[in-house]
């Protein structure tokens, strides 16, 4: 399925996006921009993240605000606090990387949604009528022609699985 023209590799998309975002330096060789050099030279931004644990509710939360003398949870119990020294710049970088990955996954999921909507439309064309799915339960799931489950947990039917193999060992005209 990876060779199918309708399927775009998530890694290939990331590489393409990175190259589109990269701004070459003055020499045009992909060096870091002056802004990124300045941010890196600025060094870490120290701070504290305060973890809060409510022993009554057994909930965990975090805060950026230290409260001298402690605080109470919404249930009224006194919360336990644990401060963690952080580099806010490093934490912001991790958050940015994760947000970019989430954006890429969202885009990929939207593409998959469109792909399966189109496939469902074509199945109706093949059948000459609406192709109503079987009731979805554990029994029918065991009988479906599923070849594999992809990394996102989507089921790949045998009909859609590895289309390039359907042309192996065939004489070319």
Coordinates of N, CA and C in Angstrom, one line a residue:
X1 N 0.8 -1.2 0.0 CA 0.0 0.0 0.0 C 0.9 1.3 0.0
X2 N 2.1 1.2 0.5 CA 3.0 2.3 0.5 C 3.3 2.9 -0.8
X3 N 3.3 2.0 -1.9 CA 3.6 2.4 -3.2 C 2.4 3.0 -3.9
X4 N 1.3 2.9 -3.4 CA 0.0 3.3 -4.0 C 0.1 4.9 -4.1
X5 N -0.2 5.4 -5.3 CA -0.2 6.8 -5.5 C -1.2 7.6 -4.6
X6 N -2.2 6.9 -4.1 CA -3.2 7.6 -3.3 C -2.7 7.7 -1.8
X7 N -1.6 7.0 -1.5 CA -1.2 6.9 -0.1 C 0.1 7.8 0.0
X8 N 0.1 8.7 1.0 CA 1.2 9.5 1.2 C 1.9 9.1 2.6
X9 N 3.1 8.8 2.5 CA 3.9 8.4 3.7 C 3.9 9.6 4.7
X10 N 3.6 9.4 6.0 CA 3.6 10.4 7.0 C 5.1 10.9 7.1
X11 N 6.0 10.0 7.1 CA 7.4 10.4 7.2 C 7.8 11.3 6.0
X12 N 7.4 10.9 4.8 CA 7.7 11.7 3.6 C 7.1 13.1 3.7
X13 N 5.9 13.1 4.2 CA 5.3 14.4 4.4 C 6.1 15.3 5.4
X14 N 6.5 14.7 6.5 CA 7.3 15.5 7.4 C 8.6 16.0 6.8
X15 N 9.3 15.1 6.0 CA 10.5 15.6 5.4 C 10.3 16.7 4.4
X16 N 9.2 16.6 3.6 CA 8.9 17.7 2.7 C 8.5 19.0 3.4
X17 N 7.8 18.9 4.5 CA 7.4 20.1 5.3 C 8.7 20.7 5.9
X18 N 9.6 19.9 6.4 CA 10.8 20.4 7.0 C 11.6 21.2 6.0
X19 N 11.7 20.6 4.8 CA 12.5 21.2 3.7 C 11.8 22.5 3.2
X20 N 10.4 22.5 3.3 CA 9.7 23.8 2.9 C 9.9 24.9 3.9
X21 N 10.0 24.5 5.2 CA 10.1 25.4 6.3 C 11.5 25.9 6.5
X22 N 12.5 25.1 6.0 CA 13.9 25.5 6.2 C 14.2 26.8 5.5
X23 N 14.8 27.7 6.2 CA 15.2 29.0 5.6 C 16.7 28.9 5.5
X24 N 17.2 28.9 4.3 CA 18.7 28.9 4.2 C 19.3 30.2 4.8
X25 N 20.5 30.0 5.3 CA 21.3 31.1 5.8 C 21.8 32.0 4.7
X26 N 22.6 33.0 5.0 CA 23.1 33.9 4.0 C 23.9 33.2 2.9
X27 N 24.5 32.0 3.2 CA 25.3 31.3 2.2 C 24.3 30.4 1.4
X28 N 23.1 30.3 1.8 CA 22.1 29.4 1.1 C 22.4 28.0 1.3
X29 N 23.1 27.6 2.4 CA 23.4 26.2 2.7 C 22.6 25.6 3.8
X30 N 21.5 26.2 4.2 CA 20.6 25.6 5.2 C 21.1 25.9 6.6
X31 N 22.0 26.8 6.8 CA 22.5 27.1 8.1 C 21.3 27.7 9.0
X32 N 21.5 27.7 10.3 CA 20.4 28.3 11.1 C 20.3 29.8 10.9
X33 N 19.1 30.2 11.0 CA 18.8 31.7 10.8 C 19.3 32.5 12.0
X34 N 19.5 33.8 11.8 CA 20.0 34.6 12.9 C 19.0 34.5 14.1
X35 N 17.7 34.5 13.9 CA 16.8 34.4 15.0 C 17.0 33.1 15.8
X36 N 17.2 32.0 15.1 CA 17.3 30.7 15.8 C 18.7 30.7 16.6
X37 N 19.7 31.3 16.0 CA 21.0 31.4 16.7 C 20.9 32.2 17.9
X38 N 20.1 33.3 17.8 CA 19.9 34.2 19.0 C 19.1 33.5 20.1
X39 N 18.1 32.8 19.7 CA 17.3 32.1 20.7 C 18.1 31.0 21.4
X40 N 18.9 30.3 20.6 CA 19.8 29.3 21.2 C 20.8 29.9 22.1
X41 N 21.4 31.0 21.7 CA 22.4 31.7 22.5 C 21.8 32.2 23.8
X42 N 20.6 32.5 23.8 CA 19.9 33.1 25.0 C 19.9 32.1 26.1
X43 N 20.0 30.8 25.8 CA 20.1 29.8 26.9 C 18.8 29.4 27.5
X44 N 18.9 28.6 28.5 CA 17.6 28.1 29.1 C 16.9 29.2 29.8
X45 N 15.6 29.0 30.0 CA 14.7 29.9 30.8 C 14.3 29.1 32.0
X46 N 14.9 29.3 33.1 CA 14.6 28.5 34.3 C 13.2 28.8 34.8
X47 N 12.6 27.8 35.4 CA 11.2 28.0 36.0 C 10.9 26.8 36.8
X48 N 9.7 26.8 37.3 CA 9.2 25.7 38.1 C 7.8 25.3 37.6
X49 N 7.6 24.0 37.6 CA 6.3 23.4 37.3 C 5.9 22.8 38.6
X50 N 4.7 23.1 39.1 CA 4.2 22.6 40.4 C 3.2 21.5 40.2
X51 N 3.6 20.3 40.5 CA 2.6 19.2 40.5 C 1.8 19.2 41.7
X52 N 0.5 18.9 41.6 CA -0.5 18.9 42.7 C -1.1 17.5 42.7
X53 N -1.2 16.9 43.9 CA -1.9 15.7 44.1 C -2.9 15.8 45.2
X54 N -4.1 15.5 44.9 CA -5.2 15.5 45.9 C -5.3 14.0 46.5
X55 N -5.0 13.8 47.7 CA -5.1 12.5 48.3 C -6.5 12.0 48.4
X56 N -7.5 12.9 48.5 CA -8.9 12.5 48.6 C -9.4 12.0 47.3
X57 N -9.2 12.8 46.3 CA -9.7 12.5 44.9 C -8.7 11.6 44.1
X58 N -7.5 11.5 44.5 CA -6.4 10.9 43.8 C -6.2 11.4 42.4
X59 N -6.3 12.8 42.3 CA -6.1 13.4 41.0 C -4.8 14.1 41.0
X60 N -4.3 14.2 39.8 CA -3.0 14.9 39.5 C -3.3 16.1 38.6
X61 N -2.7 17.2 38.9 CA -2.8 18.4 38.1 C -1.5 19.1 38.2
X62 N -1.3 20.1 37.4 CA -0.1 20.9 37.5 C -0.4 22.4 37.4
X63 N 0.5 23.2 38.0 CA 0.3 24.6 38.0 C 1.6 25.3 37.8
X64 N 1.5 26.5 37.3 CA 2.8 27.3 37.2 C 2.9 28.3 38.3
X65 N 1.9 28.3 39.2 CA 1.9 29.2 40.3 C 2.2 28.5 41.7
X66 N 3.2 29.0 42.3 CA 3.5 28.6 43.7 C 2.6 29.3 44.7
X67 N 2.0 28.6 45.6 CA 1.2 29.2 46.6 C 1.8 28.9 48.0
X68 N 2.4 30.0 48.6 CA 3.0 29.8 49.9 C 2.0 29.3 50.9
X69 N 2.3 28.4 51.7 CA 1.3 27.9 52.8 C 0.4 26.8 52.2
X70 N 0.5 26.4 51.0 CA -0.3 25.3 50.5 C -1.6 25.8 49.9
X71 N -2.3 24.8 49.4 CA -3.6 25.1 48.8 C -4.6 23.9 49.0
X72 N -5.8 24.2 48.8 CA -6.9 23.2 48.9 C -7.4 22.9 47.6
X73 N -7.8 21.6 47.4 CA -8.4 21.2 46.1 C -9.9 21.6 46.2
X74 N -10.6 21.5 45.0 CA -12.0 21.8 45.0 C -12.9 21.0 45.9
X75 N -12.3 19.8 46.2 CA -13.1 18.9 47.2 C -12.9 19.3 48.6
X76 N -11.9 20.2 48.9 CA -11.7 20.7 50.2 C -10.4 20.1 50.9
X77 N -9.9 19.1 50.3 CA -8.7 18.4 50.9 C -7.5 19.2 50.6
X78 N -6.5 19.2 51.5 CA -5.2 19.8 51.3 C -4.4 19.0 50.3
X79 N -4.0 19.7 49.2 CA -3.2 19.0 48.2 C -1.7 18.9 48.5
X80 N -1.1 17.9 48.0 CA 0.3 17.8 48.2 C 1.0 18.4 46.9
X81 N 2.1 19.0 47.1 CA 2.8 19.7 46.0 C 4.2 19.2 45.8
X82 N 4.6 19.1 44.5 CA 6.0 18.7 44.2 C 6.4 19.7 43.1
X83 N 7.4 20.5 43.4 CA 8.0 21.4 42.4 C 9.0 20.7 41.6
X84 N 9.0 21.0 40.3 CA 10.0 20.4 39.3 C 10.7 21.6 38.7
X85 N 12.0 21.7 38.8 CA 12.8 22.7 38.1 C 12.8 22.4 36.6
X86 N 12.5 23.3 35.8 CA 12.4 23.1 34.3 C 13.1 24.2 33.6
X87 N 13.5 23.9 32.3 CA 13.9 24.9 31.4 C 12.7 25.2 30.5
X88 N 12.1 26.3 30.7 CA 10.8 26.6 30.0 C 11.0 26.7 28.5
X89 N 12.2 27.0 28.0 CA 12.5 27.1 26.6 C 12.5 25.6 26.0
X90 N 13.1 24.7 26.8 CA 13.1 23.3 26.3 C 11.7 22.7 26.3
X91 N 11.0 23.0 27.4 CA 9.6 22.5 27.5 C 8.7 23.1 26.3
X92 N 9.0 24.4 26.0 CA 8.2 25.0 24.9 C 8.6 24.3 23.6
X93 N 9.9 23.9 23.5 CA 10.3 23.3 22.2 C 9.6 21.9 22.1
X94 N 9.6 21.2 23.2 CA 8.9 19.9 23.2 C 7.4 20.1 22.8
X95 N 6.8 21.1 23.4 CA 5.4 21.3 23.1 C 5.2 21.7 21.6
X96 N 6.1 22.5 21.1 CA 6.0 22.9 19.6 C 6.2 21.7 18.7
X97 N 7.2 20.8 19.0 CA 7.4 19.6 18.2 C 6.1 18.7 18.3
X98 N 5.5 18.6 19.5 CA 4.3 17.7 19.6 C 3.1 18.4 18.8
X99 N 3.0 19.7 18.9 CA 1.9 20.4 18.2 C 2.1 20.2 16.7
X100 N 3.3 20.3 16.2 CA 3.5 20.0 14.8 C 3.2 18.6 14.4
X101 N 3.6 17.7 15.2 CA 3.2 16.3 14.9 C 1.7 16.0 15.0
X102 N 1.1 16.7 15.9 CA -0.4 16.5 16.0 C -1.0 17.1 14.7
X103 N -0.5 18.3 14.3 CA -1.0 18.9 13.0 C -0.8 17.9 11.8
X104 N 0.4 17.3 11.8 CA 0.6 16.3 10.7 C -0.3 15.1 10.8
X105 N -0.5 14.6 12.0 CA -1.5 13.5 12.2 C -2.9 13.9 11.8
X106 N -3.3 15.1 12.2 CA -4.6 15.6 11.8 C -4.8 15.6 10.3
X107 N -3.8 16.2 9.7 CA -3.8 16.2 8.2 C -3.9 14.8 7.6
X108 N -3.1 13.9 8.1 CA -3.1 12.5 7.7 C -4.5 11.9 7.9
X109 N -5.1 12.1 9.1 CA -6.4 11.6 9.4 C -7.5 12.1 8.5
X110 N -7.4 13.4 8.1 CA -8.3 14.0 7.2 C -8.2 13.4 5.8
X111 N -7.0 13.1 5.4 CA -6.8 12.4 4.1 C -7.3 11.0 4.1
X112 N -7.1 10.3 5.2 CA -7.7 9.0 5.3 C -9.2 9.0 5.3
X113 N -9.8 10.0 6.0 CA -11.2 10.1 6.0 C -11.8 10.3 4.6
X114 N -11.1 11.2 3.8 CA -11.5 11.4 2.4 C -11.3 10.2 1.6
X115 N -10.3 9.5 1.8 CA -10.0 8.2 1.1 C -11.1 7.2 1.3
X116 N -11.5 7.0 2.6 CA -12.5 6.0 2.9 C -13.9 6.5 2.5
X117 N -14.2 7.7 2.5 CA -15.4 8.2 2.0 C -15.5 8.0 0.5
X118 N -14.4 8.2 -0.3 CA -14.4 7.9 -1.7 C -14.5 6.4 -1.9
X119 N -13.8 5.6 -1.1 CA -13.9 4.2 -1.3 C -15.4 3.7 -1.1
X120 N -16.0 4.2 -0.1 CA -17.4 3.8 0.2 C -18.3 4.2 -1.0
X121 N -18.1 5.4 -1.6 CA -18.8 5.8 -2.8 C -18.6 4.9 -3.9
X122 N -17.3 4.5 -4.1 CA -17.0 3.5 -5.2 C -17.6 2.1 -5.0
X123 N -17.7 1.7 -3.7 CA -18.3 0.4 -3.4 C -19.8 0.4 -3.8
X124 N -20.4 1.6 -3.6 CA -21.8 1.7 -4.0 C -21.9 1.6 -5.5
X125 N -21.0 2.2 -6.2 CA -21.0 2.1 -7.7 C -20.7 0.7 -8.1
X126 N -19.8 0.0 -7.5 CA -19.6 -1.4 -7.8 C -20.8 -2.3 -7.6
X127 N -21.5 -2.1 -6.4 CA -22.6 -2.9 -6.1 C -23.9 -2.5 -6.8
X128 N -23.9 -1.3 -7.4 CA -25.1 -0.8 -8.1 C -26.2 -0.3 -7.1
X129 N -25.9 -0.3 -5.9 CA -26.8 0.2 -4.9 C -26.1 0.5 -3.6
X130 N -26.7 1.2 -2.6 CA -26.0 1.4 -1.4 C -25.5 0.2 -0.8
X131 N -24.2 0.1 -0.4 CA -23.6 -1.0 0.2 C -23.7 -0.8 1.8
X132 N -24.8 -1.3 2.3 CA -24.9 -1.1 3.8 C -24.0 -2.0 4.5
X133 N -23.2 -1.5 5.5 CA -22.3 -2.3 6.3 C -23.1 -3.4 7.1
X134 N -22.4 -4.5 7.4 CA -22.9 -5.4 8.4 C -23.0 -4.7 9.7
X135 N -23.9 -5.2 10.6 CA -23.9 -4.7 12.0 C -22.5 -4.9 12.6
X136 N -22.0 -3.9 13.2 CA -20.6 -4.1 13.8 C -20.7 -4.6 15.2
X137 N -20.2 -5.8 15.3 CA -20.0 -6.5 16.6 C -18.8 -7.4 16.5
X138 N -18.5 -8.0 17.7 CA -17.3 -8.9 17.7 C -17.4 -10.1 16.7
X139 N -18.6 -10.6 16.6 CA -18.8 -11.8 15.7 C -18.5 -11.4 14.2
X140 N -19.0 -10.3 13.7 CA -18.7 -9.9 12.4 C -17.3 -9.5 12.2
X141 N -16.7 -8.9 13.2 CA -15.3 -8.5 13.0 C -14.4 -9.6 12.8
X142 N -14.7 -10.8 13.3 CA -13.9 -12.0 13.1 C -14.0 -12.5 11.7
X143 N -15.1 -12.2 11.1 CA -15.4 -12.8 9.7 C -15.0 -11.8 8.6
X144 N -14.6 -10.6 8.9 CA -14.3 -9.7 7.9 C -13.0 -10.0 7.2
X145 N -12.8 -9.6 5.9 CA -11.6 -9.9 5.2 C -10.5 -8.9 5.5
X146 N -10.0 -8.8 6.8 CA -9.1 -7.9 7.2 C -7.7 -8.5 7.0
X147 N -6.8 -7.8 6.3 CA -5.5 -8.3 6.0 C -4.5 -7.8 7.1
X148 N -4.7 -6.6 7.6 CA -3.9 -6.0 8.6 C -4.5 -4.8 9.3
X149 N -3.9 -4.4 10.4 CA -4.4 -3.2 11.1 C -3.2 -2.2 10.9
X150 N -3.4 -1.0 10.5 CA -2.3 -0.1 10.3 C -1.9 0.5 11.6
X151 N -0.9 1.4 11.6 CA -0.3 2.0 12.8 C -1.3 2.8 13.6
X152 N -2.4 3.3 12.9 CA -3.4 4.1 13.6 C -4.6 3.3 14.1
X153 N -4.5 2.0 13.8 CA -5.6 1.1 14.2 C -6.7 1.0 13.2
X154 N -6.5 1.5 12.0 CA -7.4 1.3 10.9 C -7.3 0.0 10.3
X155 N -8.4 -0.6 10.0 CA -8.4 -2.0 9.3 C -8.2 -1.8 7.9
X156 N -7.3 -2.7 7.3 CA -7.0 -2.7 5.9 C -7.5 -4.0 5.3
X157 N -8.5 -3.9 4.4 CA -9.1 -5.1 3.9 C -8.1 -5.8 2.9
X158 N -8.4 -7.0 2.7 CA -7.5 -7.8 1.8 C -7.6 -7.2 0.4
X159 N -8.7 -6.6 0.0 CA -8.8 -6.0 -1.3 C -7.9 -4.8 -1.5
X160 N -7.7 -4.1 -0.4 CA -6.8 -2.9 -0.5 C -5.4 -3.1 0.0
X161 N -5.1 -4.3 0.5 CA -3.8 -4.6 1.0 C -2.8 -4.8 -0.1
X162 N -1.7 -4.1 0.0 CA -0.5 -4.3 -0.9 C -0.9 -4.6 -2.4
X163 N -1.4 -3.6 -3.0 CA -1.9 -3.7 -4.4 C -0.7 -4.1 -5.4
X164 N 0.5 -3.7 -5.1 CA 1.6 -3.9 -6.0 C 1.9 -5.4 -6.1
X165 N 1.6 -6.2 -5.1 CA 1.8 -7.7 -5.1 C 0.8 -8.3 -6.2
X166 N -0.2 -7.6 -6.5 CA -1.2 -8.2 -7.5 C -0.6 -8.2 -8.9
X167 N 0.5 -7.5 -9.1 CA 1.2 -7.4 -10.4 C 2.5 -8.2 -10.4
X168 N 2.9 -8.8 -9.4 CA 4.2 -9.5 -9.3 C 4.0 -10.8 -10.1
X169 N 5.1 -11.2 -10.8 CA 5.2 -12.5 -11.5 C 4.1 -12.6 -12.6
X170 N 3.7 -11.4 -13.1 CA 2.8 -11.4 -14.3 C 3.6 -11.0 -15.5
X171 N 3.3 -11.7 -16.6 CA 4.0 -11.4 -17.8 C 3.6 -10.0 -18.3
X172 N 4.5 -9.2 -18.7 CA 4.2 -7.9 -19.2 C 3.8 -8.1 -20.7
X173 N 2.8 -7.3 -21.1 CA 2.3 -7.4 -22.5 C 3.3 -6.9 -23.5

